[in-house]
PDB file of C-alpha atoms in Angstrom:
ATOM      1  CA  UNK A   1      75.892  96.410  60.508  1.00 92.00           C
ATOM      2  CA  UNK A   2      76.269  99.534  62.616  1.00 96.00           C
ATOM      3  CA  UNK A   3      73.800  99.965  65.484  1.00 97.00           C
ATOM      4  CA  UNK A   4      73.612 103.091  67.625  1.00 98.00           C
ATOM      5  CA  UNK A   5      71.636 103.471  70.820  1.00 98.00           C
ATOM      6  CA  UNK A   6      70.645 106.287  73.080  1.00 98.00           C
ATOM      7  CA  UNK A   7      71.030 105.542  76.787  1.00 97.00           C
ATOM      8  CA  UNK A   8      68.556 107.353  79.024  1.00 95.00           C
ATOM      9  CA  UNK A   9      65.024 106.096  78.497  1.00 94.00           C
ATOM     10  CA  UNK A  10      66.200 103.324  76.155  1.00 97.00           C
ATOM     11  CA  UNK A  11      68.871 101.280  77.967  1.00 98.00           C
ATOM     12  CA  UNK A  12      68.778 102.860  81.437  1.00 97.00           C
ATOM     13  CA  UNK A  13      65.761 104.032  83.428  1.00 95.00           C
ATOM     14  CA  UNK A  14      66.780 107.685  83.881  1.00 91.00           C
ATOM     15  CA  UNK A  15      63.252 108.806  84.770  1.00 86.00           C
ATOM     16  CA  UNK A  16      62.930 106.372  87.679  1.00 89.00           C
ATOM     17  CA  UNK A  17      66.440 107.300  88.814  1.00 92.00           C
ATOM     18  CA  UNK A  18      65.420 110.965  88.826  1.00 87.00           C
ATOM     19  CA  UNK A  19      62.174 110.217  90.669  1.00 85.00           C
ATOM     20  CA  UNK A  20      64.092 108.206  93.287  1.00 89.00           C
ATOM     21  CA  UNK A  21      66.534 111.123  93.647  1.00 90.00           C
ATOM     22  CA  UNK A  22      63.743 113.681  94.190  1.00 85.00           C
ATOM     23  CA  UNK A  23      62.046 111.459  96.767  1.00 84.00           C
ATOM     24  CA  UNK A  24      65.311 110.843  98.629  1.00 90.00           C
ATOM     25  CA  UNK A  25      66.174 114.566  98.598  1.00 87.00           C
ATOM     26  CA  UNK A  26      62.574 115.544  99.456  1.00 86.00           C
ATOM     27  CA  UNK A  27      62.296 117.767  96.388  1.00 79.00           C
ATOM     28  CA  UNK A  28      58.647 118.400  95.576  1.00 73.00           C
ATOM     29  CA  UNK A  29      57.151 119.136  92.182  1.00 69.00           C
ATOM     30  CA  UNK A  30      53.704 119.845  90.827  1.00 66.00           C
ATOM     31  CA  UNK A  31      53.567 117.538  87.811  1.00 64.00           C
ATOM     32  CA  UNK A  32      53.668 113.821  87.072  1.00 64.00           C
ATOM     33  CA  UNK A  33      57.394 113.049  86.838  1.00 61.00           C
ATOM     34  CA  UNK A  34      56.825 110.029  84.601  1.00 61.00           C
ATOM     35  CA  UNK A  35      55.940 112.361  81.730  1.00 58.00           C
ATOM     36  CA  UNK A  36      58.673 113.343  79.279  1.00 46.00           C
ATOM     37  CA  UNK A  37      60.837 116.198  80.437  1.00 53.00           C
ATOM     38  CA  UNK A  38      61.127 115.375  84.116  1.00 62.00           C
ATOM     39  CA  UNK A  39      64.108 117.719  84.282  1.00 62.00           C
ATOM     40  CA  UNK A  40      63.171 120.214  81.590  1.00 61.00           C
ATOM     41  CA  UNK A  41      59.776 120.952  83.136  1.00 61.00           C
ATOM     42  CA  UNK A  42      61.041 121.067  86.689  1.00 63.00           C
ATOM     43  CA  UNK A  43      61.120 124.229  88.836  1.00 67.00           C
ATOM     44  CA  UNK A  44      64.763 125.364  89.154  1.00 76.00           C
ATOM     45  CA  UNK A  45      65.511 122.733  86.524  1.00 76.00           C
ATOM     46  CA  UNK A  46      69.198 123.555  86.018  1.00 81.00           C
ATOM     47  CA  UNK A  47      69.933 123.531  89.753  1.00 85.00           C
ATOM     48  CA  UNK A  48      68.029 120.261  90.310  1.00 84.00           C
ATOM     49  CA  UNK A  49      69.593 118.658  87.228  1.00 84.00           C
ATOM     50  CA  UNK A  50      73.069 119.641  88.364  1.00 88.00           C
ATOM     51  CA  UNK A  51      72.334 118.278  91.825  1.00 90.00           C
ATOM     52  CA  UNK A  52      71.164 114.979  90.290  1.00 90.00           C
ATOM     53  CA  UNK A  53      74.159 114.750  87.941  1.00 91.00           C
ATOM     54  CA  UNK A  54      76.743 115.718  90.591  1.00 92.00           C
ATOM     55  CA  UNK A  55      75.904 112.809  92.871  1.00 90.00           C
ATOM     56  CA  UNK A  56      76.281 109.085  92.260  1.00 92.00           C
ATOM     57  CA  UNK A  57      72.866 108.678  90.640  1.00 93.00           C
ATOM     58  CA  UNK A  58      74.195 108.600  87.044  1.00 91.00           C
ATOM     59  CA  UNK A  59      76.523 105.742  87.995  1.00 94.00           C
ATOM     60  CA  UNK A  60      73.681 103.689  89.437  1.00 95.00           C
ATOM     61  CA  UNK A  61      70.719 103.902  87.059  1.00 97.00           C
ATOM     62  CA  UNK A  62      68.964 100.583  86.505  1.00 97.00           C
ATOM     63  CA  UNK A  63      68.929  98.821  83.143  1.00 98.00           C
ATOM     64  CA  UNK A  64      65.550  98.209  81.595  1.00 97.00           C
ATOM     65  CA  UNK A  65      64.721  94.496  81.737  1.00 95.00           C
ATOM     66  CA  UNK A  66      66.933  92.497  79.348  1.00 97.00           C
ATOM     67  CA  UNK A  67      68.527  95.566  77.716  1.00 97.00           C
ATOM     68  CA  UNK A  68      72.034  94.661  78.890  1.00 98.00           C
ATOM     69  CA  UNK A  69      71.800  91.038  77.752  1.00 97.00           C
ATOM     70  CA  UNK A  70      70.243  91.882  74.384  1.00 97.00           C
ATOM     71  CA  UNK A  71      72.729  94.637  73.577  1.00 98.00           C
ATOM     72  CA  UNK A  72      75.686  92.461  74.578  1.00 97.00           C
ATOM     73  CA  UNK A  73      74.356  89.749  72.288  1.00 96.00           C
ATOM     74  CA  UNK A  74      73.947  92.222  69.414  1.00 96.00           C
ATOM     75  CA  UNK A  75      77.467  93.560  70.068  1.00 97.00           C
ATOM     76  CA  UNK A  76      78.916  90.127  69.274  1.00 96.00           C
ATOM     77  CA  UNK A  77      77.534  90.353  65.717  1.00 94.00           C
ATOM     78  CA  UNK A  78      77.337  94.078  65.019  1.00 95.00           C
ATOM     79  CA  UNK A  79      79.209  97.312  65.689  1.00 97.00           C
ATOM     80  CA  UNK A  80      77.443  98.909  68.672  1.00 98.00           C
ATOM     81  CA  UNK A  81      77.793 102.636  69.346  1.00 98.00           C
ATOM     82  CA  UNK A  82      76.317 104.353  72.391  1.00 98.00           C
ATOM     83  CA  UNK A  83      75.553 108.085  72.294  1.00 98.00           C
ATOM     84  CA  UNK A  84      74.159 110.080  75.184  1.00 97.00           C
ATOM     85  CA  UNK A  85      72.866 113.638  75.352  1.00 95.00           C
ATOM     86  CA  UNK A  86      74.651 114.003  78.679  1.00 94.00           C
ATOM     87  CA  UNK A  87      77.394 116.595  78.675  1.00 94.00           C
ATOM     88  CA  UNK A  88      80.942 115.321  78.028  1.00 96.00           C
ATOM     89  CA  UNK A  89      81.950 115.933  81.649  1.00 95.00           C
ATOM     90  CA  UNK A  90      79.469 113.203  82.674  1.00 95.00           C
ATOM     91  CA  UNK A  91      81.131 110.546  80.498  1.00 96.00           C
ATOM     92  CA  UNK A  92      83.054 108.889  83.369  1.00 96.00           C
ATOM     93  CA  UNK A  93      79.802 108.373  85.286  1.00 96.00           C
ATOM     94  CA  UNK A  94      78.099 107.028  82.192  1.00 96.00           C
ATOM     95  CA  UNK A  95      81.017 104.615  81.549  1.00 97.00           C
ATOM     96  CA  UNK A  96      80.758 103.417  85.141  1.00 96.00           C
ATOM     97  CA  UNK A  97      77.034 102.760  84.799  1.00 97.00           C
ATOM     98  CA  UNK A  98      77.575 100.929  81.469  1.00 98.00           C
ATOM     99  CA  UNK A  99      80.679  99.005  82.593  1.00 97.00           C
ATOM    100  CA  UNK A 100      79.027  95.625  81.870  1.00 98.00           C
ATOM    101  CA  UNK A 101      77.942  96.616  78.355  1.00 98.00           C
ATOM    102  CA  UNK A 102      80.150  95.664  75.391  1.00 97.00           C
ATOM    103  CA  UNK A 103      80.198  98.508  72.890  1.00 98.00           C
ATOM    104  CA  UNK A 104      82.429  99.819  70.128  1.00 97.00           C
ATOM    105  CA  UNK A 105      82.205 103.435  71.302  1.00 98.00           C
ATOM    106  CA  UNK A 106      80.522 105.546  73.955  1.00 98.00           C
ATOM    107  CA  UNK A 107      80.108 109.279  73.568  1.00 97.00           C
ATOM    108  CA  UNK A 108      78.472 111.847  75.810  1.00 97.00           C
ATOM    109  CA  UNK A 109      78.050 114.726  73.399  1.00 97.00           C
ATOM    110  CA  UNK A 110      75.530 117.110  74.937  1.00 94.00           C
ATOM    111  CA  UNK A 111      72.006 117.738  73.824  1.00 92.00           C
ATOM    112  CA  UNK A 112      72.904 120.183  71.051  1.00 93.00           C
ATOM    113  CA  UNK A 113      75.291 117.858  69.199  1.00 96.00           C
ATOM    114  CA  UNK A 114      73.658 114.452  69.530  1.00 97.00           C
ATOM    115  CA  UNK A 115      71.746 114.469  66.236  1.00 97.00           C
ATOM    116  CA  UNK A 116      74.703 115.832  64.256  1.00 97.00           C
ATOM    117  CA  UNK A 117      77.199 113.306  65.680  1.00 97.00           C
ATOM    118  CA  UNK A 118      74.882 110.386  64.972  1.00 98.00           C
ATOM    119  CA  UNK A 119      73.825 111.449  61.472  1.00 98.00           C
ATOM    120  CA  UNK A 120      77.167 112.798  60.230  1.00 97.00           C
ATOM    121  CA  UNK A 121      79.800 110.787  62.088  1.00 97.00           C
ATOM    122  CA  UNK A 122      78.433 107.468  63.326  1.00 97.00           C
ATOM    123  CA  UNK A 123      75.986 106.970  60.433  1.00 97.00           C
ATOM    124  CA  UNK A 124      74.199 103.943  61.911  1.00 97.00           C
ATOM    125  CA  UNK A 125      72.063 101.532  59.974  1.00 95.00           C
ATOM    126  CA  UNK A 126      69.753 101.214  62.973  1.00 96.00           C
ATOM    127  CA  UNK A 127      69.160 103.700  65.792  1.00 98.00           C
ATOM    128  CA  UNK A 128      67.474 102.985  69.123  1.00 98.00           C
ATOM    129  CA  UNK A 129      66.011 106.272  70.374  1.00 98.00           C
ATOM    130  CA  UNK A 130      63.167 107.501  72.576  1.00 96.00           C
ATOM    131  CA  UNK A 131      63.068 111.268  72.068  1.00 95.00           C
ATOM    132  CA  UNK A 132      60.281 112.065  69.567  1.00 96.00           C
ATOM    133  CA  UNK A 133      62.050 114.928  67.764  1.00 96.00           C
ATOM    134  CA  UNK A 134      65.153 112.778  67.293  1.00 98.00           C
ATOM    135  CA  UNK A 135      63.138 109.770  66.143  1.00 98.00           C
ATOM    136  CA  UNK A 136      61.674 111.958  63.413  1.00 97.00           C
ATOM    137  CA  UNK A 137      65.042 113.556  62.571  1.00 98.00           C
ATOM    138  CA  UNK A 138      66.783 110.185  62.235  1.00 98.00           C
ATOM    139  CA  UNK A 139      63.916 108.889  60.110  1.00 97.00           C
ATOM    140  CA  UNK A 140      64.259 111.917  57.805  1.00 97.00           C
ATOM    141  CA  UNK A 141      68.019 111.242  57.615  1.00 97.00           C
ATOM    142  CA  UNK A 142      67.277 107.748  56.279  1.00 95.00           C
ATOM    143  CA  UNK A 143      68.142 105.837  59.451  1.00 96.00           C
ATOM    144  CA  UNK A 144      65.952 102.910  60.526  1.00 95.00           C
ATOM    145  CA  UNK A 145      64.757 103.745  64.048  1.00 97.00           C
ATOM    146  CA  UNK A 146      63.512 101.402  66.753  1.00 97.00           C
ATOM    147  CA  UNK A 147      61.971 102.943  69.874  1.00 97.00           C
ATOM    148  CA  UNK A 148      60.568 101.825  73.234  1.00 97.00           C
ATOM    149  CA  UNK A 149      56.834 102.350  73.249  1.00 95.00           C
ATOM    150  CA  UNK A 150      56.471 102.100  77.019  1.00 91.00           C
ATOM    151  CA  UNK A 151      56.923 105.869  77.371  1.00 88.00           C
ATOM    152  CA  UNK A 152      53.852 108.086  77.137  1.00 85.00           C
ATOM    153  CA  UNK A 153      55.839 110.614  75.117  1.00 88.00           C
ATOM    154  CA  UNK A 154      56.643 108.156  72.298  1.00 92.00           C
ATOM    155  CA  UNK A 155      52.977 107.658  71.452  1.00 92.00           C
ATOM    156  CA  UNK A 156      52.400 108.102  67.715  1.00 94.00           C
ATOM    157  CA  UNK A 157      56.036 107.661  66.708  1.00 96.00           C
ATOM    158  CA  UNK A 158      55.166 104.514  64.742  1.00 96.00           C
ATOM    159  CA  UNK A 159      54.761 106.731  61.677  1.00 96.00           C
ATOM    160  CA  UNK A 160      58.545 107.279  61.766  1.00 97.00           C
ATOM    161  CA  UNK A 161      59.904 104.203  63.497  1.00 96.00           C
ATOM    162  CA  UNK A 162      59.307 100.662  64.700  1.00 96.00           C
ATOM    163  CA  UNK A 163      58.142 100.324  68.312  1.00 97.00           C
ATOM    164  CA  UNK A 164      59.099  97.609  70.773  1.00 97.00           C
ATOM    165  CA  UNK A 165      57.288  96.714  73.994  1.00 96.00           C
ATOM    166  CA  UNK A 166      60.200  94.993  75.681  1.00 95.00           C
ATOM    167  CA  UNK A 167      63.843  94.314  74.937  1.00 97.00           C
ATOM    168  CA  UNK A 168      63.238  90.674  73.995  1.00 96.00           C
ATOM    169  CA  UNK A 169      61.687  91.939  70.728  1.00 96.00           C
ATOM    170  CA  UNK A 170      64.760  93.944  69.687  1.00 96.00           C
ATOM    171  CA  UNK A 171      66.892  91.166  68.100  1.00 95.00           C
ATOM    172  CA  UNK A 172      64.072  90.270  65.702  1.00 93.00           C
ATOM    173  CA  UNK A 173      63.469  93.939  64.863  1.00 93.00           C
ATOM    174  CA  UNK A 174      67.178  94.393  64.167  1.00 92.00           C
ATOM    175  CA  UNK A 175      67.092  91.355  61.878  1.00 87.00           C
ATOM    176  CA  UNK A 176      64.003  92.626  60.029  1.00 79.00           C
ATOM    177  CA  UNK A 177      65.594  96.056  59.561  1.00 68.00           C
ATOM    178  CA  UNK A 178      68.839  94.395  58.484  1.00 66.00           C
ATOM    179  CA  UNK A 179      66.980  92.596  55.697  1.00 60.00           C
ATOM    180  CA  UNK A 180      65.406  95.899  54.600  1.00 57.00           C
ATOM    181  CA  UNK A 181      68.879  97.430  54.383  1.00 50.00           C
ATOM    182  CA  UNK A 182      70.215  94.455  52.376  1.00 53.00           C
ATOM    183  CA  UNK A 183      67.238  94.578  50.000  1.00 54.00           C
ATOM    184  CA  UNK A 184      67.770  98.307  49.477  1.00 49.00           C
ATOM    185  CA  UNK A 185      71.450  97.840  48.601  1.00 45.00           C
TER     186      UNK A 185
END
């Protein structure tokens, strides 16, 4: 079976990494940074994003609890593809941060190409994603989607995908979705 996973917000805690960066750099903002779009809704967002991406922060984001162990376990039985909306020039930093993860492929494709690459090239059986518009798009493309429900912005996505509360639930959800795929074929 082919499994594809997003990185930021699913495997790695990008939001906390960004919050830590803004605190360290004494960059103030007027909204709750834990809400979706911490960079998109940020004053001078391109400048701040570039500042965040140009440092070592992308190499040092923390894994969500058990994500590394669970994905490495799944990678022993399934083909695991990792796709990030980061721009291709950030791929070396992403590889460094994911150096302990066993995967078949890693691609940083940019925000505009992520959906197309996943749907048309990778064609996964199961997708792990946290961005609401992509969850819906992958669902409409016939891909079984699993998403982390610990983000405020994923609320209500259960109409398109299967939520998980922590990574320890993922192997069972993959197995359940695998059976659905087998029954369909």
